[in-house]
Short mmCIF file of C-alpha atoms in Angstrom, two decimals:
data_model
loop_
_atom_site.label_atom_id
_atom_site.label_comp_id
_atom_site.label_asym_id
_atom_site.label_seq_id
_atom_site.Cartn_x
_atom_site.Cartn_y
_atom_site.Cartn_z
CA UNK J 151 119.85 36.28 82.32
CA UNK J 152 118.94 33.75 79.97
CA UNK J 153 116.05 34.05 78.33
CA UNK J 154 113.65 31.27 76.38
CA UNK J 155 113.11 31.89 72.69
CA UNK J 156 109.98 30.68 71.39
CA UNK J 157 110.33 31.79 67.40
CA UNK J 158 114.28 31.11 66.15
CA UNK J 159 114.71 32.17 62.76
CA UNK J 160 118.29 31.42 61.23
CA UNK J 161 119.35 32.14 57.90
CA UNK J 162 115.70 32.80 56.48
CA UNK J 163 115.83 33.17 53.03
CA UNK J 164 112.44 33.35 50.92
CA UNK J 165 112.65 34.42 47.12
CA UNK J 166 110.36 34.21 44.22
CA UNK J 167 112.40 33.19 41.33
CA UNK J 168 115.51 35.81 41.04
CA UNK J 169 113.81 38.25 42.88
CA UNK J 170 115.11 38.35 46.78
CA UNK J 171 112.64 39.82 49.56
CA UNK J 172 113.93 38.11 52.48
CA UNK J 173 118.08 37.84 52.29
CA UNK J 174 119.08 35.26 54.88
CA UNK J 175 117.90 36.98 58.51
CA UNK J 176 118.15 36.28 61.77
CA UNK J 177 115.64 37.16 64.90
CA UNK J 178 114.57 36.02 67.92
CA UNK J 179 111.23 36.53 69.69
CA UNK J 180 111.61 35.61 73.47
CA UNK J 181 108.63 33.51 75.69
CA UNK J 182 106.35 36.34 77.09
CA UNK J 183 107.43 39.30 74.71
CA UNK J 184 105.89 41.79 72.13
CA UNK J 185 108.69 42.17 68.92
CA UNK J 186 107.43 44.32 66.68
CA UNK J 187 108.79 43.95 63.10
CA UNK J 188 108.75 48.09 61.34
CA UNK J 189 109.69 48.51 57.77
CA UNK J 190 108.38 50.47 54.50
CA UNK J 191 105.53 49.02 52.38
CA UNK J 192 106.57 45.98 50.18
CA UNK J 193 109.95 45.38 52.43
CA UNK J 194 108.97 41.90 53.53
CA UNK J 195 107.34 41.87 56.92
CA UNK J 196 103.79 40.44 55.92
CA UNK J 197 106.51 37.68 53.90
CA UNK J 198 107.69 36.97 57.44
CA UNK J 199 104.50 36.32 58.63
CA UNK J 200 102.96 33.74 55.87
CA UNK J 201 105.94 31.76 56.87
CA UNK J 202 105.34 31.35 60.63
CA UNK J 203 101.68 30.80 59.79
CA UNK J 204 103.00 27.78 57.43
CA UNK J 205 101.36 29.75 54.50
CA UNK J 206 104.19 30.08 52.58
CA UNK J 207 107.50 27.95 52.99
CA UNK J 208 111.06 29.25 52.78
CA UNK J 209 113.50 29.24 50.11
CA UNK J 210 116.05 28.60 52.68
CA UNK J 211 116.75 28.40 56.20
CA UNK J 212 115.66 27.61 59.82
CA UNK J 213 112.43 28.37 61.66
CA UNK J 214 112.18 27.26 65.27
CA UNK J 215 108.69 27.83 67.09
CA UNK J 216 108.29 26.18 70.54
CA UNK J 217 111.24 23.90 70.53
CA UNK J 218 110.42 22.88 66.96
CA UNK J 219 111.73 22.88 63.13
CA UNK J 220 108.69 24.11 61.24
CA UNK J 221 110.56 24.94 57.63
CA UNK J 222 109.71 21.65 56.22
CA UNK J 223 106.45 20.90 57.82
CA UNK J 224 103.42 19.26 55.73
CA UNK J 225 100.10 20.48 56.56
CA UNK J 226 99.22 18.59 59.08
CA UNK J 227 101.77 19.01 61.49
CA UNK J 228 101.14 23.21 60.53
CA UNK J 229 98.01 22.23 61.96
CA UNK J 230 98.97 20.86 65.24
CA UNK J 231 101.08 24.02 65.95
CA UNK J 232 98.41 26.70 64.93
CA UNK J 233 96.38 24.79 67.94
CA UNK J 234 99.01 27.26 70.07
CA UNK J 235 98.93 30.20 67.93
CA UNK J 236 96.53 33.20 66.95
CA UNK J 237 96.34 35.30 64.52
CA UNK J 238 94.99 38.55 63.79
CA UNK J 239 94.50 39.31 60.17
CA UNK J 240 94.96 43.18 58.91
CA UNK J 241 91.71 43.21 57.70
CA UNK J 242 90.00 41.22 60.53
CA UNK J 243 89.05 38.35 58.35
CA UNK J 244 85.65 38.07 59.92
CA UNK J 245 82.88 35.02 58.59
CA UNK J 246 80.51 37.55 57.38
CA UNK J 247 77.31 34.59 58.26
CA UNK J 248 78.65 34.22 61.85
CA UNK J 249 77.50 36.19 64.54
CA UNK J 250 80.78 37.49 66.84
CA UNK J 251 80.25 34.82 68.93
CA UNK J 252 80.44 32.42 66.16
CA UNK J 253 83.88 33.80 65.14
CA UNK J 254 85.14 33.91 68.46
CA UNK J 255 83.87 30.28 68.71
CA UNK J 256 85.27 29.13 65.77
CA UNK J 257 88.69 28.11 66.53
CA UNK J 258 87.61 26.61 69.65
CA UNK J 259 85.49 24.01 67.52
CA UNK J 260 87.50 23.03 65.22
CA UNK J 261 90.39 22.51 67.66
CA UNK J 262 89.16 21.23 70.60
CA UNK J 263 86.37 18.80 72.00
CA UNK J 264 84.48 21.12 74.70
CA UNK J 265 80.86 21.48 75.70
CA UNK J 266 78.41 23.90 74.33
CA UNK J 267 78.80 25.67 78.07
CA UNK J 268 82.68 25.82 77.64
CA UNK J 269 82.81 27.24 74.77
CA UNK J 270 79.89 30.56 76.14
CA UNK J 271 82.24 30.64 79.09
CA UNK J 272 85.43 31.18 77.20
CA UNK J 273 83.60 33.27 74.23
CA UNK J 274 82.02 35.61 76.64
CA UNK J 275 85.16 36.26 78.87
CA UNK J 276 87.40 36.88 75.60
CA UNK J 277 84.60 39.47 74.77
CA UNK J 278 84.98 41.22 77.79
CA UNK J 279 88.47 41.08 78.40
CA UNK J 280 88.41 42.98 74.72
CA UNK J 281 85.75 45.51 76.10
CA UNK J 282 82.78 44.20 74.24
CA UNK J 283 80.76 42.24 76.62
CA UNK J 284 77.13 41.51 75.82
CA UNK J 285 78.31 41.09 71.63
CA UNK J 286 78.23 37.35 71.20
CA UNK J 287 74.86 38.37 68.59
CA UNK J 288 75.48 40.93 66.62
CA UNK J 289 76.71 40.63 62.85
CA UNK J 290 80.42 41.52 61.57
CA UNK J 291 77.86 43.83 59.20
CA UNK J 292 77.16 45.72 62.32
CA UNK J 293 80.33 46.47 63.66
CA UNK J 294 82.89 49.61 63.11
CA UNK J 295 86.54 48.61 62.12
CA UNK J 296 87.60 49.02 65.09
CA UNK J 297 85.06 46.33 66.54
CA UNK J 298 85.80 44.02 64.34
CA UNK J 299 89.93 44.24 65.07
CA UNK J 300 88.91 43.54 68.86
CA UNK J 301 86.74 40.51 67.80
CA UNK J 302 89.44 39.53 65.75
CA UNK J 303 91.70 39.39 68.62
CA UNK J 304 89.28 37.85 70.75
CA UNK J 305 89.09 34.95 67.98
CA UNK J 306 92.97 34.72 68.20
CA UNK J 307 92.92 34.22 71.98
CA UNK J 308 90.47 31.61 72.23
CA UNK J 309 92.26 28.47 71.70
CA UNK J 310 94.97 30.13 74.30
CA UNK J 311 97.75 30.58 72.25
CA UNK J 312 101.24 30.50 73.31
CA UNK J 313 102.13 33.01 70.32
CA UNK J 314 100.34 35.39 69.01
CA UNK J 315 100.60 37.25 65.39
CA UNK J 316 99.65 40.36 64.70
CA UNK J 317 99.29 41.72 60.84
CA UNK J 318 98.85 45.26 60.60
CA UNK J 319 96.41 45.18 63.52
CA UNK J 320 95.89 49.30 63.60
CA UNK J 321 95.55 49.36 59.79
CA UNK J 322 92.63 51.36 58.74
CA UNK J 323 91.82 52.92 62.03
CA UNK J 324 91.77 56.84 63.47
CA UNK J 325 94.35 57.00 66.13
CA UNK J 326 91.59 57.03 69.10
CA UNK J 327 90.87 53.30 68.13
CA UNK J 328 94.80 52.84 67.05
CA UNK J 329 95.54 53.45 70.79
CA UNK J 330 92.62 51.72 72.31
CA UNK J 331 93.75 48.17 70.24
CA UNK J 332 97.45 48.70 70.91
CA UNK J 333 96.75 48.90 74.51
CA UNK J 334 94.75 45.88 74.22
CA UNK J 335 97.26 44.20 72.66
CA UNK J 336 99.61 45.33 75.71
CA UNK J 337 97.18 44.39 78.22
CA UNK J 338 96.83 40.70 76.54
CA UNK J 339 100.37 39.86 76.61
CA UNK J 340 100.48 41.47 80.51
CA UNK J 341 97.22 39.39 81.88
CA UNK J 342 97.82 36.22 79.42
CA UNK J 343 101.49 36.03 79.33
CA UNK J 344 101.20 35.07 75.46
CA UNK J 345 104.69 35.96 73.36
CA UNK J 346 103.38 38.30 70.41
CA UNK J 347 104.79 39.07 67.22
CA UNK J 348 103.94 42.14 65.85
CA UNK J 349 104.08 43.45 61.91
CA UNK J 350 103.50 47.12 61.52
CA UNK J 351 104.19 50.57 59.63
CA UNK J 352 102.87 52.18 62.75
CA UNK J 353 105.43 53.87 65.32
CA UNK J 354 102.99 55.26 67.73
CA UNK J 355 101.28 50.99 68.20
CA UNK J 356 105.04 49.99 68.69
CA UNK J 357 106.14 52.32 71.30
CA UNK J 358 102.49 51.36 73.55
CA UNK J 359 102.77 47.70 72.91
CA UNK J 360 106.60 46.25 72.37
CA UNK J 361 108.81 45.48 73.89
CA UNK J 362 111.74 45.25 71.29
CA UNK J 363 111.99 46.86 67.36
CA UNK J 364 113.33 44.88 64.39
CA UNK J 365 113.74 46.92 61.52
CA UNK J 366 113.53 45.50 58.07
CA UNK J 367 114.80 47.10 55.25
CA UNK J 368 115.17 45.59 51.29
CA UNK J 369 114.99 41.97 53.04
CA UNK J 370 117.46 42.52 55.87
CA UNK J 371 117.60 43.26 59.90
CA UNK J 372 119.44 46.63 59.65
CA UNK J 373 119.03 46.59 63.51
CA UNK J 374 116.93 45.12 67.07
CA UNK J 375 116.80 47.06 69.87
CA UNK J 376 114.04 48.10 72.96
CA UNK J 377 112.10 51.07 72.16
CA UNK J 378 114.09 53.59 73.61
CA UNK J 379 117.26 51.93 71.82
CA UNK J 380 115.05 52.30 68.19
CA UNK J 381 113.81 56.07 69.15
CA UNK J 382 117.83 56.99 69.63
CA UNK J 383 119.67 54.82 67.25
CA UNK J 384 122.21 56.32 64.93
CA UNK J 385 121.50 54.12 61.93
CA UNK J 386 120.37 56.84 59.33
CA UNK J 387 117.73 53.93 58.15
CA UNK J 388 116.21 53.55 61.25
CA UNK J 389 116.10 57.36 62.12
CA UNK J 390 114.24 58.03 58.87
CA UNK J 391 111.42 55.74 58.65
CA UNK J 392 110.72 56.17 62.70
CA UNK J 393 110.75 60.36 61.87
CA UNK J 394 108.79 60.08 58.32
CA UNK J 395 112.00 61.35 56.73
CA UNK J 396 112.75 60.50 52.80
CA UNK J 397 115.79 58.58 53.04
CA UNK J 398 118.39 58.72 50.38
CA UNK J 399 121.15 55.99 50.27
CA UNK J 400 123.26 57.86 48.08
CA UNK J 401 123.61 60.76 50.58
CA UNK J 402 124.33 58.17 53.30
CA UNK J 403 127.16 55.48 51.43
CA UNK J 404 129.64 56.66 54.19
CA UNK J 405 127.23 55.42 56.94
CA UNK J 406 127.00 51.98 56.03
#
């Protein structure tokens, strides 16, 4: 079965001077899916992510989202195609002088030309759909981390993204609330069909919430796979970052 692919990257190369962190990679995220990109601390994955956001631009190579080349974009045609996709920051990024309904709203004004009544509507069904109904008042000052992740979410949905980005989303959190926002994060790609990319160090948030595992290691794809293909690969890399094992290369040079 064929299948669409909303983000193409080719050939991605992105280096600061000599110094390589992402070595000409290839992925695919398909329309409707949750890829979730696993790797150690300072591998690259957050790297990834700048560039899809148009943050940062790439040394080299092709990036494809919705049927178009992104790599050299200025930054106003970035802006046209963040009008289809969210993002949820690590730390939630919240305005600290807007009230949740304000951030929610936010993106909604900025983009789009709606009523006053519109933009309630949509700002109080995101709320609930994220369990906080009733919220739109209350101060990012008076919310627990875990809140403020599920505002930030809410934020990322309300222009009605085709895509989705996810930075750390569980980062921070006990693993009550780590469950409760990966399930979320399951439940919006199941009721709003949006195709999610997902960076994280967290196992347990990948094997609720995705639907396919790329593993990153020193700037390359050392494999892609569904979740039960990642929890039973043979790749020594993969094994030992999914299992919390130290992994050393030199005891592995006849795996590679």
């Amino acid at each position: 079965m064929n299948k669409e692919v909303m983000i193409k990257i080719r050939q991605l190369k992105i280096a600061f001077g000599d110094y390589v962190v992402i070595d000409n990679i290839d992925l695919d995220v398909y329309k409707g899916e949750t890829l979730a990109i696993i790797g150690p601390s300072g591998t690259g994955k957050s790297t990834i992510m700048k560039v899809l956001d148009g943050l940062l631009a790439p040394t080299s190579g092709s990036i494809v989202i919705n049927g178009q080349e992104v790599s050299e974009f200025d930054e106003d045609a970035w802006n046209e195609i963040r009008k289809n996709m969210g993002v949820v920051f690590q730390y939630s990024a919240l305005f600290d002088f807007l009230t949740v309904g304000g951030n929610v709203a936010f993106g909604l004004k900025q983009h789009f030309k709606l009523s006053k009544e519109e933009i309630d509507n949509r700002v109080s069904s995101l709320l609930e759909l994220v369990g906080m109904p009733d919220s739109e008042n209350l101060l990012p000052s008076e919310l627990s981390g875990g809140m403020k992740k599920r505002v930030g979410l809410a934020r990322a949905l309300a222009i009605e993204p085709k895509i989705v980005l996810y930075d750390e989303p569980t980062s921070g959190l006990d693993p009550v609330m780590t469950t409760t926002i990966s399930k979320l994060i399951k439940k919006t790609q199941e009721h709003l069909g949006v195709t999610s990319l997902l960076v994280t160090h967290d196992m347990k948030s990948c094997y609720v919430c995705a639907d396919r595992i790329a593993m990153l290691y020193k700037g390359k794809i050392v494999q892609v796979g569904t979740v039960e293909e990642i929890k039973n690969s043979s790749n020594p890399i993969v094994q030992a970052f999914i299992n919390g094992w130290e992994f050393k290369e030199e005891e592995n040079d006849g795996n590679k």
